[in-house]
GROMACS .gro file of C-alpha atoms in nm:
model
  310
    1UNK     CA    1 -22.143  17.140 -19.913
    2UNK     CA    2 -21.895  16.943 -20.098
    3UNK     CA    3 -21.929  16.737 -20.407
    4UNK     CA    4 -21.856  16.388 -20.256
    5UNK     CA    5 -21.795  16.304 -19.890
    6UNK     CA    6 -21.439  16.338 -19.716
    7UNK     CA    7 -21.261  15.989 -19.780
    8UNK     CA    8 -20.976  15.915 -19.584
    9UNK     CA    9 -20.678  16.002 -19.665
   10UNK     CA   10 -20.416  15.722 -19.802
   11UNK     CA   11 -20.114  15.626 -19.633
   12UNK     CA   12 -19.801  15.800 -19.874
   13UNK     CA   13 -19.663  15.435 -19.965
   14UNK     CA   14 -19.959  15.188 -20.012
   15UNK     CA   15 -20.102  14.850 -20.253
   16UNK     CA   16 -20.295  15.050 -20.486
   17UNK     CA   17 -20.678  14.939 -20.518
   18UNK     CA   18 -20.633  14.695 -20.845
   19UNK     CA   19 -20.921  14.949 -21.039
   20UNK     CA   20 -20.689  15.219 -20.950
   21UNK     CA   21 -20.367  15.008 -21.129
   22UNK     CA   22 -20.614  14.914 -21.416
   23UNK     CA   23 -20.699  15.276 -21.472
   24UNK     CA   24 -20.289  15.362 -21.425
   25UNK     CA   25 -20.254  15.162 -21.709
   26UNK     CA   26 -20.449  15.356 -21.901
   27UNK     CA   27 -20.312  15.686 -21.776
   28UNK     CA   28 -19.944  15.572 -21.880
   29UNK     CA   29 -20.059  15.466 -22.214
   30UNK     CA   30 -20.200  15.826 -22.331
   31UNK     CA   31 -19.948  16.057 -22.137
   32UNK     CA   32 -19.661  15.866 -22.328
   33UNK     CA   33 -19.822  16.047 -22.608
   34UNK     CA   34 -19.769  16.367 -22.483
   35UNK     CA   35 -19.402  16.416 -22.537
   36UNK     CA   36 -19.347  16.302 -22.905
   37UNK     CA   37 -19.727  16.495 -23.021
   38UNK     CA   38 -19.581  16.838 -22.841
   39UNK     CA   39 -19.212  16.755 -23.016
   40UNK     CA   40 -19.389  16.751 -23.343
   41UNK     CA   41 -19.624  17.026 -23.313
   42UNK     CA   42 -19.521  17.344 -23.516
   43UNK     CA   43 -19.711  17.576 -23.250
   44UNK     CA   44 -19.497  17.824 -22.947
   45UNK     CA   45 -19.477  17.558 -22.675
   46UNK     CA   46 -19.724  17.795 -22.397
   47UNK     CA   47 -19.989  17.836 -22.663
   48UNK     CA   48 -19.915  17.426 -22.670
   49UNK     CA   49 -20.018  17.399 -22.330
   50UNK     CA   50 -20.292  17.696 -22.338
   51UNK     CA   51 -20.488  17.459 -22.616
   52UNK     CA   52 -20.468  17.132 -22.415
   53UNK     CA   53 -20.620  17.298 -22.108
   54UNK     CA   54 -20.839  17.511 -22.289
   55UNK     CA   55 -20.966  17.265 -22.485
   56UNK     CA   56 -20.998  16.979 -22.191
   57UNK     CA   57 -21.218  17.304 -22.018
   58UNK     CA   58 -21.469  17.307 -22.350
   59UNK     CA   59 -21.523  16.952 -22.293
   60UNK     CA   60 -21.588  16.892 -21.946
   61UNK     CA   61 -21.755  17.243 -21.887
   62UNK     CA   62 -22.065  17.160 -22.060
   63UNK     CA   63 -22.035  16.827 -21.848
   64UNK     CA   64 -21.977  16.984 -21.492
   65UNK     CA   65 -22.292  17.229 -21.567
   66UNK     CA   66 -22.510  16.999 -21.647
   67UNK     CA   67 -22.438  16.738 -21.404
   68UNK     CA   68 -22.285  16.883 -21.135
   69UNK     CA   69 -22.451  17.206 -21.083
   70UNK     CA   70 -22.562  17.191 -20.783
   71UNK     CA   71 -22.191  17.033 -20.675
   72UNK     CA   72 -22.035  17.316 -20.855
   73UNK     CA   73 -22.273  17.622 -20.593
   74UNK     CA   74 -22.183  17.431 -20.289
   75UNK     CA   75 -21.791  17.396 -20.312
   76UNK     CA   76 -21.615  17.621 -20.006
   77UNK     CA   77 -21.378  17.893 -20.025
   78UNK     CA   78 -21.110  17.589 -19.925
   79UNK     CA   79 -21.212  17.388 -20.194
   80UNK     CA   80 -21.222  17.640 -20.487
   81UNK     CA   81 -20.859  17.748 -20.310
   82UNK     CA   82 -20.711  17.449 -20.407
   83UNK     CA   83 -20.864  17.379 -20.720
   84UNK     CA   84 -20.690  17.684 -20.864
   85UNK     CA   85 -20.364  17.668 -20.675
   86UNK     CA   86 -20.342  17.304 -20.854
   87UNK     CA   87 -20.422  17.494 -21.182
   88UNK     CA   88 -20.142  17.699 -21.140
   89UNK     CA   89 -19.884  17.470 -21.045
   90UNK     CA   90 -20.063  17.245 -21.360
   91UNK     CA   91 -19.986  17.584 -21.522
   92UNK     CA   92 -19.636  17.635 -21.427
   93UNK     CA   93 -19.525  17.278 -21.497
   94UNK     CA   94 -19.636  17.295 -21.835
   95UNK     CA   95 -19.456  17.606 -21.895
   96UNK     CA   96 -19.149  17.472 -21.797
   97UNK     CA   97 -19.210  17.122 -21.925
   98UNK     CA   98 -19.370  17.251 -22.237
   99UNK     CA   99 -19.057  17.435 -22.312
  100UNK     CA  100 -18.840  17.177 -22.258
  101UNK     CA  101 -18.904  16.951 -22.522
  102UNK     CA  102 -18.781  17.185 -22.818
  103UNK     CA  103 -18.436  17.214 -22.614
  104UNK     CA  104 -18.383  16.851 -22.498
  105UNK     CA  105 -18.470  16.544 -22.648
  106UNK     CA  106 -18.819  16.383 -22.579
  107UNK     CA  107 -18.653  16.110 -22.394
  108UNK     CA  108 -18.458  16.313 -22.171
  109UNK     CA  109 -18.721  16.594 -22.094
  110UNK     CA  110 -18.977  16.326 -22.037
  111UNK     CA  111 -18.723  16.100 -21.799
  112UNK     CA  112 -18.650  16.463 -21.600
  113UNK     CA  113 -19.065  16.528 -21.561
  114UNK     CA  114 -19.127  16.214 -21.439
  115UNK     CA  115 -18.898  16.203 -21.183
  116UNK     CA  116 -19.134  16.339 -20.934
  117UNK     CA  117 -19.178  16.021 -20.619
  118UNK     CA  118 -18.875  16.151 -20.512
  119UNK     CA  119 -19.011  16.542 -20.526
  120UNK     CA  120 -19.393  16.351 -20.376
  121UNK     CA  121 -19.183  16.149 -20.132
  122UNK     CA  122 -19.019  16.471 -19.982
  123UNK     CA  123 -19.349  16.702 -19.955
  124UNK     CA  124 -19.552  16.348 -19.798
  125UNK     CA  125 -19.234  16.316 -19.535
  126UNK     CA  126 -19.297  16.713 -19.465
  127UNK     CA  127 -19.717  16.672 -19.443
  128UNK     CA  128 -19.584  16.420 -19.133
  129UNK     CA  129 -19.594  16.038 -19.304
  130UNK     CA  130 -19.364  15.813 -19.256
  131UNK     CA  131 -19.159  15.612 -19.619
  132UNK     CA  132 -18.982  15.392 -19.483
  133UNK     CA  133 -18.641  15.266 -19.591
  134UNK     CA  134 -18.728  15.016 -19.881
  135UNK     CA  135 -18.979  15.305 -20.017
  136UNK     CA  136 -18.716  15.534 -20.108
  137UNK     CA  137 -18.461  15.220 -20.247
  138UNK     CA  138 -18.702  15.076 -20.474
  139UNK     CA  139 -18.757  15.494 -20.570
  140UNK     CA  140 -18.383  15.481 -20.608
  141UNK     CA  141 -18.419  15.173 -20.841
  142UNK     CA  142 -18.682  15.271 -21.086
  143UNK     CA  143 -18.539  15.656 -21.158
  144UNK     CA  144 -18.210  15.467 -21.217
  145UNK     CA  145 -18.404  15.300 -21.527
  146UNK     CA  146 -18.523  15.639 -21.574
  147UNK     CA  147 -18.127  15.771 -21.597
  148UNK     CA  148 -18.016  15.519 -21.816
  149UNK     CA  149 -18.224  15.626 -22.064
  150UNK     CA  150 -18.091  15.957 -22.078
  151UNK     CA  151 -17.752  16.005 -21.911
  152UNK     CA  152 -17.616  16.125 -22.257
  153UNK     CA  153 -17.797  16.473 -22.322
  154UNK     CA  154 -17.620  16.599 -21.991
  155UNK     CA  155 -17.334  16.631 -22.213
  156UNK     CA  156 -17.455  16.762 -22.560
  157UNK     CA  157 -17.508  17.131 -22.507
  158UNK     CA  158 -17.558  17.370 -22.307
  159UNK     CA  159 -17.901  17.447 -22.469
  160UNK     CA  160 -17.949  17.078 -22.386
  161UNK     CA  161 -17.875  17.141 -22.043
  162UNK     CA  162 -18.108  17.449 -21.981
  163UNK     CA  163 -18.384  17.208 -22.133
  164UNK     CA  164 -18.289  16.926 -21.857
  165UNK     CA  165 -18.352  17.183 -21.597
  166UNK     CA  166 -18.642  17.281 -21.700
  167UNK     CA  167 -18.775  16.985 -21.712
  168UNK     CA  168 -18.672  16.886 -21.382
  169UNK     CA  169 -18.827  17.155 -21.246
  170UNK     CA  170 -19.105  17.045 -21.441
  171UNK     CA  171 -19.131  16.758 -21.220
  172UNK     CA  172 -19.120  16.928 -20.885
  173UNK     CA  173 -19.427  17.158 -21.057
  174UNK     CA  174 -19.599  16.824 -21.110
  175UNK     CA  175 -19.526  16.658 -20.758
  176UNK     CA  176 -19.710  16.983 -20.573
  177UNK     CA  177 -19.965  16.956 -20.876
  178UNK     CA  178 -20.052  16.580 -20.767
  179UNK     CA  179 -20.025  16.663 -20.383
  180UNK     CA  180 -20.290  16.967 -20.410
  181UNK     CA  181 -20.494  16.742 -20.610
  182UNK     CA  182 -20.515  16.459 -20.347
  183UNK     CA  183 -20.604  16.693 -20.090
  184UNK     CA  184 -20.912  16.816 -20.300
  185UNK     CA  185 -20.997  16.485 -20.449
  186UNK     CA  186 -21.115  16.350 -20.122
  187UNK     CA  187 -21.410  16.609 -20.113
  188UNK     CA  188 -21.505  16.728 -20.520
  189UNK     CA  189 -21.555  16.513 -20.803
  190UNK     CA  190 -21.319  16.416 -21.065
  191UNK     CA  191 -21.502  16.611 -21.305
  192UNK     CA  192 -21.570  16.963 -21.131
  193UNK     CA  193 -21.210  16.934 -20.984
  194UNK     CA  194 -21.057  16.857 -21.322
  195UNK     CA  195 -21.283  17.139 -21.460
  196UNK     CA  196 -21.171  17.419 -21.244
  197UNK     CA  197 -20.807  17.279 -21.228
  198UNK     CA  198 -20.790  17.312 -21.629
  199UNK     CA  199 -20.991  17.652 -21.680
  200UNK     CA  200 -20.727  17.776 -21.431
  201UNK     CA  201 -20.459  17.619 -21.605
  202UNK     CA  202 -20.578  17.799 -21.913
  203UNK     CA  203 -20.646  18.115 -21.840
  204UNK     CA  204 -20.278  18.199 -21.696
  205UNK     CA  205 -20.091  17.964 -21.991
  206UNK     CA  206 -20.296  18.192 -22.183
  207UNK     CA  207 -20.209  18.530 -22.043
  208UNK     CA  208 -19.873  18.419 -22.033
  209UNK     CA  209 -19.820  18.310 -22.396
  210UNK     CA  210 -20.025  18.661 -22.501
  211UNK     CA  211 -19.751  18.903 -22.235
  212UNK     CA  212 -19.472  18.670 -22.446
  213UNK     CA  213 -19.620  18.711 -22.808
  214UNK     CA  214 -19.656  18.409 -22.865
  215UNK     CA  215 -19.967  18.335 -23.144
  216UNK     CA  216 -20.242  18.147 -23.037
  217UNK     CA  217 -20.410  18.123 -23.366
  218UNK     CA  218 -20.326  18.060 -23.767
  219UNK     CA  219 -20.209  17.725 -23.762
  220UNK     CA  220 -20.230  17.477 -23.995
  221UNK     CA  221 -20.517  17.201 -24.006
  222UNK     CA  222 -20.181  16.938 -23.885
  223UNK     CA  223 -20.146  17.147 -23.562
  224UNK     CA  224 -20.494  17.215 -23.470
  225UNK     CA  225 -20.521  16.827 -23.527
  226UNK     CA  226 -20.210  16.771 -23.305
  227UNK     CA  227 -20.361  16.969 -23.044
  228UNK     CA  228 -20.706  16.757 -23.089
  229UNK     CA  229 -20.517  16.460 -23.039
  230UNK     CA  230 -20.259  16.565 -22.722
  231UNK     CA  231 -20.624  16.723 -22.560
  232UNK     CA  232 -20.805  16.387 -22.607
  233UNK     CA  233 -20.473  16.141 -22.543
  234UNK     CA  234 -20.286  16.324 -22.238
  235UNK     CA  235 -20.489  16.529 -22.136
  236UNK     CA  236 -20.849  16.344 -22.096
  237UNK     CA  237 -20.701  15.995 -22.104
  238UNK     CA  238 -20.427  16.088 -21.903
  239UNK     CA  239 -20.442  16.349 -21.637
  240UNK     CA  240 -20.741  16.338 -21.617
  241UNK     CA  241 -20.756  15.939 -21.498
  242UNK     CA  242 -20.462  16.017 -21.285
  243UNK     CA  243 -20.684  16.254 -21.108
  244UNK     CA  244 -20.980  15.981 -21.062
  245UNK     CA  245 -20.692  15.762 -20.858
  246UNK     CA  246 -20.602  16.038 -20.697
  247UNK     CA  247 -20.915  15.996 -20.438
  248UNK     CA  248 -20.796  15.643 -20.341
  249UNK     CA  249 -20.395  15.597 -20.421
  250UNK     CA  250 -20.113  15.871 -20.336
  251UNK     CA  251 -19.955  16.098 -20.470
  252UNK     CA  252 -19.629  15.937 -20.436
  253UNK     CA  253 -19.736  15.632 -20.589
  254UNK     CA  254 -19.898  15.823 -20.865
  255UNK     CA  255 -19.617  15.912 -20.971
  256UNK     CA  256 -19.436  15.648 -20.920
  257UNK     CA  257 -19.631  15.435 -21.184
  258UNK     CA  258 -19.577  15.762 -21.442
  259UNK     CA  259 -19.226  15.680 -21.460
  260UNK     CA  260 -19.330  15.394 -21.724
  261UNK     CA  261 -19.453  15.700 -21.946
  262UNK     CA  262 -19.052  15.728 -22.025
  263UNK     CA  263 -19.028  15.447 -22.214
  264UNK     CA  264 -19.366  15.484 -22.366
  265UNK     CA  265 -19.267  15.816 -22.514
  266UNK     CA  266 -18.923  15.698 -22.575
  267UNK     CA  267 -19.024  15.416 -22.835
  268UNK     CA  268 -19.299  15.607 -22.938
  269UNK     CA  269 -19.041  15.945 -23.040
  270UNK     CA  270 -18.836  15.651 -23.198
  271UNK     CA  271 -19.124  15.542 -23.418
  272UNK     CA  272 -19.244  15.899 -23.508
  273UNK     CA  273 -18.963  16.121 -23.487
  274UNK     CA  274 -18.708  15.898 -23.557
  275UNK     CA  275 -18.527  15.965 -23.205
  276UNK     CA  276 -18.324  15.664 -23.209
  277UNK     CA  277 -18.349  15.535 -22.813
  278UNK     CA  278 -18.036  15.384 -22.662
  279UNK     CA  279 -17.970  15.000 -22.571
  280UNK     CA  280 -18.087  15.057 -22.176
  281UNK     CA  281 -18.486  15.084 -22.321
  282UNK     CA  282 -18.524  14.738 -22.192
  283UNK     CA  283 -18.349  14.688 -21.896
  284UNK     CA  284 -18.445  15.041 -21.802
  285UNK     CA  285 -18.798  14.919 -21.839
  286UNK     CA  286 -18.749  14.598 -21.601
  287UNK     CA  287 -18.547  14.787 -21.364
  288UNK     CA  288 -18.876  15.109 -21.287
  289UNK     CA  289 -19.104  14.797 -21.252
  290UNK     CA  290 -18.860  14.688 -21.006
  291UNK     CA  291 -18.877  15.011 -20.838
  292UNK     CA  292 -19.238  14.985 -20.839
  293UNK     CA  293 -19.304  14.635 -20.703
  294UNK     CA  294 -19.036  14.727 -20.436
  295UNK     CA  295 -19.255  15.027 -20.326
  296UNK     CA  296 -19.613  14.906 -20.370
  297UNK     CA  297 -19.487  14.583 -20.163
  298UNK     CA  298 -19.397  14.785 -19.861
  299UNK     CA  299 -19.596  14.699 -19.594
  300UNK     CA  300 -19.846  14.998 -19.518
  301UNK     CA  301 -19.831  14.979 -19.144
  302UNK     CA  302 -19.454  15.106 -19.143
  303UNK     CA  303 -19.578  15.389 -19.393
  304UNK     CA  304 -19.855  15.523 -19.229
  305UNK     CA  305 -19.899  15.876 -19.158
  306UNK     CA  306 -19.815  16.041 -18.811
  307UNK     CA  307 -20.065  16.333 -18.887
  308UNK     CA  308 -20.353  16.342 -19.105
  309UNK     CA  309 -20.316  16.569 -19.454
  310UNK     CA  310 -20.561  16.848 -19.443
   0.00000   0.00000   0.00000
């Protein structure tokens, strides 16, 4: 039996429930933490990731066992399926991600990861719904605020580059990531999805870091504290609320609203790290809330989907 009963499932482009924008707001707040805390943290960049899943596990472990026991003994076979598959996408975008941020600059590699409604918008079109026309233009609009905050690392090195990519793909990691987790959200909790999802996570960051080399122990008291702080900021606050909306908003506009993380991070790296960000911060800012009110606005009728997501 599953933890919750089968909701339906949302139409790809959609008004999202104004709890599920409230708790958005939240989401965007923390994860524009993530970028400038990982910049500045003197650990390898998997071990990085390893910590902020494995330490998201210790805390909602004790949680999921206590109060959703029985929930936990009667997930399916389907269910615990897709619970690790979106661990291991979770797993590979932060190992490409991760990376990413000691190559590029946390601007850029934070623009690149976020640019994932396009990457949603693509696998929702494939699962059989329809985006209409004005859905992908105001998409167009707010990753063009994304661009102009970061146009200018294309050029700066080919090290620069390779960190782009990466976090590009990043961002397609994170679009399947989101997807997966819609599909189980409408039948487990938040809390024994987010539970398996991270303990997956974990385990293969940590394997991986370990085949690499990489240390997962001996740092300093400032790391373990940065870690402390990216767990309870991006990870709890952040992913973590994302995957609460998931139930009741889509994927697509998930990830939409994460675009604002960009400038979060970007004024935030400028504070902290002294990453000075370019003139576009502002407009940049009006034009993905553009983007956004374009999408959200769409009527839902001309989005709906021609086959149900399974």
């Amino acid at each position: 039996m599953s933890a919750e009963p089968l909701t339906a499932v949302p139409p790809a482009v959609h008004r999202p429930p104004v709890r599920d924008m409230a708790l958005m707001a939240v989401g965007v707040l923390a994860v524009a933490t993530s970028g400038p805390i990982i910049a500045a943290t003197a650990a390898p960049a998997l071990a990085i990731a390893f910590w902020r899943n494995a330490f998201g596990t210790g805390v909602l472990l004790p949680v999921a066992l206590a109060r959703h026991w029985r929930a936990l003994r009667g997930l399916g076979r389907r269910e615990w399926r897709l619970a690790f598959a979106a661990g291991a996408l979770l797993a590979a975008h932060f190992a490409t991600w991760t990376p990413s941020l000691g190559m590029t600059s946390v601007a850029s590699a934070t623009a690149l990861v976020t640019a994932t409604p396009l990457w949603n918008g693509l696998i929702a079109r494939a699962q059989g719904h329809r985006i209409p026309g004005r859905a992908w233009f105001g998409m167009v609009i707010a990753l063009v605020g994304v661009v102009a905050l970061t146009g200018v690392d294309f050029t700066l090195s080919p090290r620069a580059l390779a960190g782009d990519v990466l976090a590009l793909l990043g961002g397609a990691l994170a679009a399947g990531y989101m997807t997966v987790g819609g599909a189980v959200r409408r039948r487990v909790s938040t809390t024994v999805y987010t539970t398996i999802c991270y303990g997956a996570a974990a385990l293969l960051l940590g394997a991986f870091a370990l085949a690499r080399g990489d240390a997962l122990t001996g740092y300093d008291a400032g790391t373990w504290a940065k870690l402390a702080a990216l767990t309870a900021g991006a990870q709890l606050l952040g992913h973590s609320v994302f995957n609460v909306v998931l139930k009741t908003t889509s994927p697509m506009i998930v990830s939409l609203v994460i675009l604002l993380e960009t400038p979060g991070a970007t004024i935030i790296a400028a504070a902290w790290l002294g990453q000075v960000p370019p003139l576009a911060v502002v407009p940049a800012v009006l034009l993905i809330l553009a983007g956004i009110a374009v999408v959200v606005s769409t009527p839902s009728r001309a989005a709906e989907s021609v086959v149900p997501v399974e």
